[in-house]
Amino acid sequence: MSQNKYLHIYNYLKEKISSKEFKPGEKLPSENYLTQTFNVSRNTVRRAISMLASDGIVTSVHGKGVFIMEAQPLNFMVGGLQGFKEASTSNDVEYSTSIPVFEDLIADESISKFSKFLLGTNLLKIYRIRNINGENVILDINYFNESVVSGLTVDIAKDSVYAYIEKELGLKISGAQKLISIEPATKDDKKYLDLKDNKLVAVVKNFVYLDDGTLFEYTESRHRPDRFTFSTFARRNY
Amino acid sequence: MSQNKYLHIYNYLKEKISSKEFKPGEKLPSENYLTQTFNVSRNTVRRAISMLASDGIVTSVHGKGVFIMEAQPLNFMVGGLQGFKEASTSNDVEYSTSIPVFEDLIADESISKFSKFLLGTNLLKIYRIRNINGENVILDINYFNESVVSGLTVDIAKDSVYAYIEKELGLKISGAQKLISIEPATKDDKKYLDLKDNKLVAVVKNFVYLDDGTLFEYTESRHRPDRFTFSTFARRNY
DNA sequence: CGTTATTTGTCCGTATGTATA
DNA sequence: ATATACATACGGACAAATAAC
């Protein structure tokens, strides 16, 4: 009962694909077949398949079938919405997080301008330094809407903030607008990162929304350029 | 008849939102209302709404309604799948394209490795230099599967390759895997771009697939870092 | 080459559940 | 408690593209 039917089928197919039981270039079982074996309606099967399609894992061809993509996203989730911890544990890297800044503040005009938080909003500002294999390569500057993440502690921030928000607080994250650019290194970048002789950093600005549309987090993720990668799947729109 | 119903409703709502007739923070008309006024089934309305949601334009809240996002993507399409021309015409910029390289070649081992084209594939290699407001800021290095884009000419390449592929050849593009990184400027970058004193370039590697899952294009889009931006909306997955 | 079967695409109407007002 | 609104799911119909015969 715990899981929706379309999710169950989605996860089933995804598992078969990632375990190579269903191989790239081949077709998935037909919608009709899946409908019968799972004892669900065709709509439910189609929903699961369209989720796989928007992941870039399969592509449907009218009259032929649903094909498994030849070259799949290296990581099904990179470029999606996940925290640093979730991303890190999937690979074979040693990582750690340190938190040199953890303070309350109120959104003044300059903060409001870049973060899009309303003037006067109570915010929690956190710096998180991401160390990978012994080098400080990412500086995350987080601004959280304090009224949303009231009980957040340094220990939680070292672990996974998203897990805390979703599991402990029971809030749902709708999605995030991400803006990537290349910018000159700031004083903070030089202070906290092992930049070597890099003068530029790759910046990912995240505007994260709850499912009621309220902005609850603005984060600048500042990366040493040689260690920055970002992957996403773009679907042709209509 | 020309347009599907769900597309019609999708475009209708999108237009109302972008013209600010429906304002950020407000709700869309309810699914029920839209069902009646458009004389369609609720499924069809929901399909249009879910497309807006995956664009990051609206977010649905159970029991409350469908809310228009406060901060919308600057450009509904950036980060999606579109050519340079389509992106450029939407803004107030002067742009032009020059093509210093336009040649056939066969995928050898090194090309095959980075492009993922099979060894021995006949390819069309094109360099396209994108000039914006008088400066060469983007170098696009395209490798097309020649058997797919057989009739492609220099003139078409100066215009929109995607329009040619979709309208002239009647092929459908399924989507593209995009990989963003920061790399040292190559000789070609220095030769073709007005790099000033930049030593790095922002690189977007595109693996573009047709709707039957075959790879038909590999493109490296190499940007002068100060002029590079990329925007995308990431939805929380399940 | 035409006919039939298979497969995905679009669309409908309905029922029930759950969250919110 | 009732009404509204979105979420999940069912089953059916027909169209369109492709495959098999």
Coordinates of C-alpha atoms (C1' of nucleotides) in Angstrom, one line a residue:
Chain A
M1 CA 0.0 0.0 0.0
S2 CA 2.9 2.2 0.8
Q3 CA 3.7 2.9 -2.8
N4 CA 1.7 4.2 -5.7
K5 CA 1.3 1.9 -8.6
Y6 CA 2.9 4.1 -11.2
L7 CA 5.9 4.5 -8.9
H8 CA 6.2 0.8 -8.4
I9 CA 6.3 0.2 -12.1
Y10 CA 8.7 3.1 -12.7
N11 CA 11.1 1.7 -10.1
Y12 CA 10.7 -1.8 -11.4
L13 CA 11.6 -0.7 -15.0
K14 CA 14.4 1.5 -13.8
E15 CA 15.9 -1.3 -11.8
K16 CA 15.8 -3.7 -14.8
I17 CA 17.5 -1.1 -16.9
S18 CA 20.2 -0.2 -14.5
S19 CA 21.0 -3.8 -13.9
K20 CA 21.2 -4.4 -17.7
E21 CA 18.5 -7.0 -17.7
F22 CA 16.9 -4.6 -20.2
K23 CA 19.7 -3.4 -22.4
P24 CA 20.4 -0.2 -24.2
G25 CA 19.0 -0.3 -27.7
E26 CA 16.3 -2.8 -26.8
K27 CA 12.7 -2.2 -26.3
L28 CA 10.7 -2.3 -23.1
P29 CA 7.9 -4.8 -22.8
S30 CA 4.9 -3.3 -24.6
E31 CA 2.4 -1.2 -22.7
N32 CA -0.2 -3.9 -23.2
Y33 CA 2.0 -6.6 -21.7
L34 CA 2.9 -4.4 -18.7
T35 CA -0.8 -3.5 -18.3
Q36 CA -1.6 -7.2 -18.0
T37 CA 1.3 -8.4 -15.9
F38 CA 1.0 -5.6 -13.3
N39 CA -2.8 -5.7 -13.5
V40 CA -3.2 -2.0 -13.9
S41 CA -4.7 0.3 -16.4
R42 CA -2.8 1.4 -19.5
N43 CA -2.7 5.0 -18.2
T44 CA -0.8 3.9 -15.1
V45 CA 1.8 2.1 -17.3
R46 CA 2.1 5.1 -19.6
R47 CA 2.7 7.4 -16.6
A48 CA 5.6 5.3 -15.4
I49 CA 7.1 5.2 -18.9
S50 CA 6.8 9.0 -19.4
M51 CA 8.7 9.5 -16.2
L52 CA 11.5 7.4 -17.5
A53 CA 11.4 9.4 -20.7
S54 CA 11.8 12.7 -18.9
D55 CA 14.7 11.2 -17.1
G56 CA 16.3 10.6 -20.4
I57 CA 16.4 6.8 -19.8
V58 CA 14.0 5.7 -22.5
T59 CA 12.3 7.2 -25.6
S60 CA 9.0 6.2 -27.0
V61 CA 8.5 5.7 -30.8
H62 CA 5.0 5.7 -32.2
G63 CA 4.1 2.3 -33.6
K64 CA 7.4 0.7 -32.7
G65 CA 7.9 0.6 -28.9
V66 CA 9.8 2.2 -26.1
F67 CA 13.5 2.1 -26.6
I68 CA 16.2 2.2 -23.9
M69 CA 18.6 5.0 -24.6
E70 CA 22.1 4.0 -25.8
A71 CA 24.0 6.5 -23.7
Q72 CA 22.5 7.0 -20.4
P73 CA 23.0 9.8 -17.9
L74 CA 26.3 8.9 -16.1
N75 CA 24.3 9.5 -13.0
F76 CA 20.5 9.4 -13.1
M77 CA 20.4 12.3 -10.7
V78 CA 23.2 14.8 -11.4
G79 CA 21.7 18.0 -12.5
G80 CA 18.6 17.1 -10.7
L81 CA 17.6 18.0 -7.2
Q82 CA 19.8 16.5 -4.6
G83 CA 22.1 17.5 -1.9
F84 CA 25.8 17.1 -1.8
K85 CA 25.7 14.1 0.5
E86 CA 23.3 12.1 -1.7
A87 CA 25.5 12.9 -4.7
S88 CA 28.7 12.0 -3.0
T89 CA 27.8 8.7 -1.5
S90 CA 27.1 7.3 -4.9
N91 CA 30.7 7.6 -6.0
D92 CA 34.0 6.4 -4.6
V93 CA 35.2 9.6 -3.1
E94 CA 36.2 10.7 0.3
Y95 CA 34.2 13.8 1.3
S96 CA 33.6 15.9 4.3
T97 CA 31.9 19.1 5.2
S98 CA 32.9 22.0 7.4
I99 CA 30.8 24.9 8.5
P100 CA 32.6 28.1 9.2
V101 CA 29.5 30.3 9.2
F102 CA 26.1 29.6 10.8
E103 CA 24.2 32.8 11.7
D104 CA 20.9 34.5 11.7
L105 CA 20.3 37.6 9.7
I106 CA 17.5 39.7 8.2
A107 CA 17.1 40.2 4.4
D108 CA 18.2 43.7 3.7
E109 CA 17.9 45.3 0.3
S110 CA 21.0 43.8 -1.2
I111 CA 20.3 40.3 0.0
S112 CA 16.7 40.6 -1.1
K113 CA 17.8 41.6 -4.6
F114 CA 19.9 38.6 -5.4
S115 CA 18.1 36.0 -3.3
K116 CA 14.6 37.1 -4.2
F117 CA 13.6 36.8 -0.5
L118 CA 11.2 39.5 0.6
L119 CA 12.7 42.4 2.4
G120 CA 12.8 41.8 6.2
T121 CA 12.6 38.0 6.0
N122 CA 14.4 36.2 8.8
L123 CA 17.1 34.1 7.3
L124 CA 19.6 31.5 8.3
K125 CA 23.0 31.9 6.6
I126 CA 25.3 29.0 6.4
Y127 CA 28.6 28.5 4.7
R128 CA 29.4 24.9 3.9
I129 CA 32.8 23.9 2.6
R130 CA 32.9 20.7 0.7
N131 CA 36.1 18.8 0.9
I132 CA 36.7 16.1 -1.7
N133 CA 39.7 13.8 -1.5
G134 CA 41.5 16.3 0.7
E135 CA 40.8 19.5 -1.2
N136 CA 38.3 22.2 -0.5
V137 CA 36.6 22.5 -3.9
I138 CA 33.1 23.7 -3.3
L139 CA 31.8 26.5 -1.2
D140 CA 28.0 26.5 -0.6
I141 CA 26.5 29.7 0.6
N142 CA 23.0 28.9 1.8
Y143 CA 20.2 31.3 2.8
F144 CA 17.3 29.5 4.4
N145 CA 13.9 31.0 5.2
E146 CA 14.2 30.6 9.0
S147 CA 10.5 30.3 9.6
V148 CA 10.6 27.1 7.5
V149 CA 13.8 25.4 8.9
S150 CA 13.5 26.6 12.5
G151 CA 15.1 23.6 14.2
L152 CA 18.1 23.3 11.9
T153 CA 21.4 22.7 13.7
V154 CA 25.0 22.6 12.7
D155 CA 25.0 18.9 13.0
I156 CA 22.1 18.6 10.6
A157 CA 23.7 21.0 8.2
K158 CA 26.8 18.8 8.2
D159 CA 24.6 15.9 7.2
S160 CA 21.7 16.3 4.8
V161 CA 19.5 19.4 5.0
Y162 CA 17.1 18.0 2.4
A163 CA 16.6 14.8 4.4
Y164 CA 15.8 16.9 7.5
I165 CA 13.4 19.1 5.6
E166 CA 11.5 16.3 4.0
K167 CA 11.6 13.5 6.6
E168 CA 11.7 15.5 9.9
L169 CA 9.7 18.5 9.0
G170 CA 7.5 16.7 6.4
L171 CA 7.8 19.5 3.9
K172 CA 7.8 18.8 0.2
I173 CA 10.2 20.4 -2.2
S174 CA 8.7 21.2 -5.5
G175 CA 11.8 22.0 -7.5
A176 CA 14.6 24.5 -8.1
Q177 CA 15.5 27.0 -10.7
K178 CA 19.2 26.8 -11.4
L179 CA 21.3 29.4 -13.0
I180 CA 24.9 28.5 -13.9
S181 CA 27.6 31.1 -14.6
I182 CA 31.3 31.7 -14.4
E183 CA 32.4 34.5 -12.1
P184 CA 35.6 36.0 -10.7
A185 CA 36.6 34.5 -7.4
T186 CA 35.6 36.5 -4.4
K187 CA 37.5 37.0 -1.2
D188 CA 35.4 34.3 0.4
D189 CA 36.3 31.9 -2.5
K190 CA 40.0 32.6 -2.0
K191 CA 39.6 32.3 1.8
Y192 CA 37.8 29.0 1.9
L193 CA 38.7 27.1 -1.2
D194 CA 41.9 25.5 -2.4
L195 CA 41.7 27.6 -5.6
K196 CA 45.4 27.1 -6.7
D197 CA 45.9 29.7 -9.4
N198 CA 42.3 29.9 -10.6
K199 CA 40.9 33.3 -10.9
L200 CA 37.4 32.2 -11.8
V201 CA 34.8 29.9 -10.2
A202 CA 31.7 28.1 -11.6
V203 CA 28.6 29.3 -9.8
V204 CA 25.3 27.5 -9.5
K205 CA 22.6 29.7 -8.1
N206 CA 19.7 27.7 -6.8
F207 CA 16.2 29.0 -6.0
V208 CA 14.5 26.2 -4.2
Y209 CA 10.7 26.2 -3.7
L210 CA 8.3 24.2 -1.5
D211 CA 5.3 22.6 -3.1
D212 CA 3.2 25.6 -2.2
G213 CA 5.4 27.8 -4.3
T214 CA 7.1 29.6 -1.5
L215 CA 10.8 30.2 -1.8
F216 CA 12.6 28.6 1.1
E217 CA 16.2 28.4 0.1
Y218 CA 18.6 30.4 -2.0
T219 CA 22.0 28.8 -2.4
E220 CA 25.1 29.8 -4.3
S221 CA 27.2 26.7 -5.0
R222 CA 30.7 28.0 -5.9
H223 CA 33.0 25.4 -7.5
R224 CA 36.7 25.4 -8.4
P225 CA 36.4 25.3 -12.2
D226 CA 38.5 22.2 -12.8
R227 CA 36.3 20.1 -10.5
F228 CA 33.0 21.4 -11.8
T229 CA 30.6 19.3 -13.9
F230 CA 26.9 19.5 -14.4
S231 CA 24.7 17.1 -16.3
T232 CA 21.1 17.4 -17.4
F233 CA 18.7 15.9 -19.9
A234 CA 16.8 18.3 -22.0
R235 CA 13.6 17.0 -23.6
R236 CA 12.4 18.5 -26.9
N237 CA 9.4 20.7 -26.0
Y238 CA 6.3 20.2 -28.1
Chain B
M1 CA -7.6 20.4 -35.9
S2 CA -4.0 21.2 -36.5
Q3 CA -3.2 21.3 -32.8
N4 CA -3.7 18.8 -30.1
K5 CA -6.1 19.8 -27.3
Y6 CA -3.6 19.5 -24.5
L7 CA -1.1 21.6 -26.5
H8 CA -3.8 24.2 -27.1
I9 CA -4.5 24.5 -23.4
Y10 CA -0.8 24.5 -22.5
N11 CA -0.2 27.3 -24.9
Y12 CA -3.3 29.2 -23.8
L13 CA -2.2 29.1 -20.1
K14 CA 1.4 29.9 -20.9
E15 CA 0.4 32.9 -22.9
K16 CA -1.9 34.2 -20.1
I17 CA 1.0 33.8 -17.6
S18 CA 3.7 35.4 -19.7
S19 CA 1.3 38.3 -20.4
K20 CA 0.7 38.7 -16.7
E21 CA -3.0 38.2 -17.1
F22 CA -2.4 35.4 -14.6
K23 CA 0.0 36.8 -12.1
P24 CA 2.8 35.1 -10.0
G25 CA 1.5 33.9 -6.7
E26 CA -2.0 33.6 -8.0
K27 CA -3.8 30.4 -8.8
L28 CA -4.8 29.1 -12.2
P29 CA -8.5 28.5 -12.9
S30 CA -9.4 25.1 -11.3
E31 CA -9.1 22.0 -13.3
N32 CA -12.8 21.6 -13.2
Y33 CA -13.3 25.1 -14.6
L34 CA -10.9 24.5 -17.4
T35 CA -12.5 21.2 -18.1
Q36 CA -15.8 22.9 -18.7
T37 CA -14.7 26.0 -20.5
F38 CA -12.5 24.0 -23.0
N39 CA -15.0 21.2 -23.2
V40 CA -12.4 18.5 -22.7
S41 CA -11.8 15.8 -20.1
R42 CA -10.0 16.5 -16.9
N43 CA -7.1 14.3 -18.0
T44 CA -6.4 16.6 -20.9
V45 CA -6.4 19.7 -18.6
R46 CA -4.1 17.9 -16.2
R47 CA -1.7 17.0 -18.9
A48 CA -1.3 20.7 -19.9
I49 CA -0.8 21.7 -16.3
S50 CA 1.8 19.0 -15.7
M51 CA 3.7 20.3 -18.7
L52 CA 3.7 23.8 -17.2
A53 CA 4.9 22.3 -13.9
S54 CA 7.9 20.6 -15.5
D55 CA 8.7 23.9 -17.2
G56 CA 8.9 25.3 -13.7
I57 CA 6.2 27.8 -14.5
V58 CA 3.5 26.6 -12.1
T59 CA 3.3 24.2 -9.1
S60 CA 0.3 22.2 -8.1
V61 CA -0.7 22.0 -4.4
H62 CA -3.0 19.3 -3.3
G63 CA -6.4 20.6 -2.2
K64 CA -5.5 24.3 -2.8
G65 CA -4.9 24.8 -6.5
V66 CA -2.2 25.4 -9.1
F67 CA 0.0 28.3 -8.3
I68 CA 2.0 30.4 -10.6
M69 CA 5.7 30.5 -9.6
E70 CA 6.9 33.8 -8.1
A71 CA 10.3 33.8 -9.9
Q72 CA 10.0 32.4 -13.4
P73 CA 12.7 31.2 -15.7
L74 CA 14.1 34.4 -17.3
N75 CA 13.6 32.6 -20.6
F76 CA 11.2 29.7 -20.7
M77 CA 13.5 27.9 -23.0
V78 CA 17.1 28.4 -22.0
G79 CA 18.6 25.2 -20.8
G80 CA 16.1 23.4 -22.9
L81 CA 16.6 22.2 -26.4
Q82 CA 16.9 24.9 -28.9
G83 CA 19.3 26.2 -31.4
F84 CA 21.3 29.4 -31.1
K85 CA 19.0 31.2 -33.5
E86 CA 15.8 30.5 -31.7
A87 CA 17.4 31.7 -28.4
S88 CA 18.9 34.8 -30.0
T89 CA 15.8 36.2 -31.7
S90 CA 14.0 36.3 -28.4
N91 CA 16.3 38.9 -27.0
D92 CA 17.5 42.3 -28.1
V93 CA 20.9 41.4 -29.4
E94 CA 22.6 41.6 -32.7
Y95 CA 24.0 38.2 -33.7
S96 CA 25.6 36.6 -36.7
T97 CA 27.1 33.3 -37.5
S98 CA 30.2 32.4 -39.5
I99 CA 31.3 29.0 -40.6
P100 CA 35.1 28.5 -41.0
V101 CA 34.9 24.7 -41.2
F102 CA 32.5 22.5 -43.1
E103 CA 33.9 19.1 -44.0
D104 CA 33.2 15.4 -44.1
L105 CA 35.1 12.9 -42.1
I106 CA 34.9 9.4 -40.7
A107 CA 34.8 8.7 -37.0
D108 CA 38.2 7.4 -35.9
E109 CA 38.9 6.0 -32.5
S110 CA 39.5 9.4 -30.8
I111 CA 36.4 10.9 -32.3
S112 CA 34.4 7.9 -31.4
K113 CA 35.5 8.0 -27.9
F114 CA 34.4 11.5 -27.0
S115 CA 31.4 11.8 -29.4
K116 CA 30.1 8.3 -28.8
F117 CA 29.5 7.8 -32.5
L118 CA 30.4 4.3 -33.6
L119 CA 33.7 3.8 -35.2
G120 CA 33.6 4.4 -39.0
T121 CA 30.4 6.5 -39.0
N122 CA 30.4 9.1 -41.7
L123 CA 30.2 12.5 -40.1
L124 CA 29.8 16.1 -41.1
K125 CA 32.0 18.4 -39.0
I126 CA 31.1 22.1 -38.8
Y127 CA 32.5 25.0 -36.8
R128 CA 30.1 27.8 -36.2
I129 CA 31.2 31.0 -34.6
R130 CA 28.5 33.0 -32.9
N131 CA 29.0 36.7 -32.9
I132 CA 27.0 38.7 -30.4
N133 CA 27.1 42.5 -30.5
G134 CA 30.3 42.5 -32.4
E135 CA 32.2 39.9 -30.4
N136 CA 32.9 36.3 -31.2
V137 CA 31.8 34.7 -27.9
I138 CA 30.7 31.1 -28.8
L139 CA 32.4 28.4 -30.8
D140 CA 30.1 25.5 -31.7
I141 CA 31.8 22.4 -32.9
N142 CA 29.2 20.1 -34.5
Y143 CA 29.5 16.5 -35.5
F144 CA 26.4 15.3 -37.4
N145 CA 25.6 11.8 -38.5
E146 CA 25.9 12.4 -42.2
S147 CA 23.4 9.7 -43.2
V148 CA 20.8 11.7 -41.2
V149 CA 21.5 15.2 -42.4
S150 CA 22.6 14.4 -45.9
G151 CA 21.3 17.6 -47.6
L152 CA 22.7 20.0 -45.1
T153 CA 24.4 23.0 -46.7
V154 CA 26.4 25.9 -45.4
D155 CA 23.5 28.3 -45.8
I156 CA 21.2 26.0 -43.8
A157 CA 23.9 25.7 -41.1
K158 CA 24.0 29.5 -40.9
D159 CA 20.3 29.6 -40.3
S160 CA 18.8 26.9 -38.1
V161 CA 19.9 23.3 -38.4
Y162 CA 17.1 22.2 -36.1
A163 CA 14.4 23.8 -38.2
Y164 CA 15.9 22.0 -41.2
I165 CA 16.0 18.7 -39.5
E166 CA 12.5 18.9 -38.1
K167 CA 10.6 20.7 -40.9
E168 CA 12.5 19.7 -44.0
L169 CA 13.6 16.2 -43.1
G170 CA 10.6 15.5 -41.0
L171 CA 12.7 14.0 -38.2
K172 CA 11.9 14.2 -34.6
I173 CA 14.4 15.1 -31.9
S174 CA 13.8 13.3 -28.7
G175 CA 16.1 15.1 -26.4
A176 CA 19.7 15.8 -25.5
Q177 CA 22.1 14.9 -22.8
K178 CA 24.0 18.0 -21.8
L179 CA 27.3 18.0 -19.9
I180 CA 28.7 21.3 -18.6
S181 CA 32.3 21.8 -17.6
I182 CA 35.0 24.4 -17.5
E183 CA 38.1 23.7 -19.6
P184 CA 41.3 25.4 -20.6
A185 CA 41.1 27.3 -23.9
T186 CA 42.3 25.3 -26.8
K187 CA 44.1 26.6 -29.9
D188 CA 40.8 26.7 -31.8
D189 CA 39.2 28.7 -29.0
K190 CA 42.0 31.2 -29.1
K191 CA 41.9 31.3 -32.9
Y192 CA 38.2 31.8 -33.3
L193 CA 37.0 33.6 -30.2
D194 CA 37.6 37.0 -28.8
L195 CA 38.8 35.6 -25.6
K196 CA 40.5 38.7 -24.2
D197 CA 42.7 37.4 -21.4
N198 CA 40.5 34.4 -20.5
K199 CA 42.4 31.2 -20.1
L200 CA 39.3 29.1 -19.6
V201 CA 36.1 28.4 -21.5
A202 CA 32.7 27.1 -20.5
V203 CA 31.9 24.0 -22.5
V204 CA 28.5 22.4 -23.0
K205 CA 28.7 19.0 -24.6
N206 CA 25.5 18.0 -26.2
F207 CA 24.5 14.4 -27.2
V208 CA 21.4 14.8 -29.3
Y209 CA 19.1 11.9 -30.1
L210 CA 16.3 11.3 -32.5
D211 CA 13.1 9.8 -31.3
D212 CA 14.2 6.3 -32.3
G213 CA 17.1 6.7 -29.8
T214 CA 19.8 7.0 -32.4
L215 CA 22.6 9.6 -31.8
F216 CA 22.6 12.1 -34.6
E217 CA 24.6 15.0 -33.3
Y218 CA 27.4 15.6 -30.9
T219 CA 28.2 19.3 -30.3
E220 CA 30.6 21.1 -28.1
S221 CA 29.5 24.6 -27.5
R222 CA 32.5 26.6 -26.2
H223 CA 31.7 29.9 -24.5
R224 CA 33.8 32.8 -23.3
P225 CA 33.3 32.5 -19.6
D226 CA 32.0 36.0 -18.9
R227 CA 29.3 35.6 -21.5
F228 CA 28.1 32.2 -20.4
T229 CA 24.9 31.5 -18.6
F230 CA 22.8 28.4 -18.4
S231 CA 19.4 28.1 -16.8
T232 CA 17.4 25.0 -16.0
F233 CA 14.5 23.9 -13.8
A234 CA 15.0 20.8 -11.7
R235 CA 11.9 19.0 -10.4
R236 CA 12.0 16.9 -7.3
N237 CA 11.8 13.3 -8.3
Y238 CA 9.4 11.1 -6.5
Chain C
dC1 C1' 1.4 -4.6 -52.4
dG2 C1' -2.5 -4.7 -49.6
dT3 C1' -4.4 -6.6 -45.1
dT4 C1' -4.1 -7.4 -40.5
dA5 C1' -2.0 -7.2 -36.1
dT6 C1' 0.8 -4.8 -32.9
dT7 C1' 2.1 -0.6 -30.5
dT8 C1' 2.1 4.0 -29.1
dG9 C1' -0.7 8.6 -29.1
dT10 C1' -4.8 11.2 -27.9
dC11 C1' -9.0 11.7 -25.5
dC12 C1' -13.1 10.7 -22.9
dG13 C1' -16.0 9.7 -18.6
dT14 C1' -16.1 7.9 -14.2
dA15 C1' -14.9 6.6 -9.4
dT16 C1' -12.5 7.1 -5.3
dG17 C1' -9.1 9.1 -2.2
dT18 C1' -6.9 13.0 0.2
dA19 C1' -5.8 17.7 1.4
dT20 C1' -7.5 22.1 2.0
dA21 C1' -11.0 25.8 2.6
Chain D
dA1 C1' -19.7 18.5 8.3
dT2 C1' -19.7 20.1 3.6
dA3 C1' -17.7 21.7 -0.5
dT4 C1' -13.8 22.4 -3.4
dA5 C1' -9.5 21.0 -5.6
dC6 C1' -6.0 18.1 -6.8
dA7 C1' -4.1 12.9 -7.0
dT8 C1' -4.6 8.3 -8.4
dA9 C1' -6.6 4.8 -11.1
dC10 C1' -9.8 2.3 -14.1
dG11 C1' -11.6 1.0 -18.7
dG12 C1' -12.8 2.1 -23.1
dA13 C1' -12.6 4.2 -27.8
dC14 C1' -10.4 5.7 -31.8
dA15 C1' -6.3 7.4 -34.5
dA16 C1' -1.7 6.9 -36.4
dA17 C1' 2.6 4.6 -37.2
dT18 C1' 4.8 0.5 -37.7
dA19 C1' 5.5 -4.5 -38.3
dA20 C1' 4.2 -9.0 -39.9
dC21 C1' 2.0 -11.7 -43.1

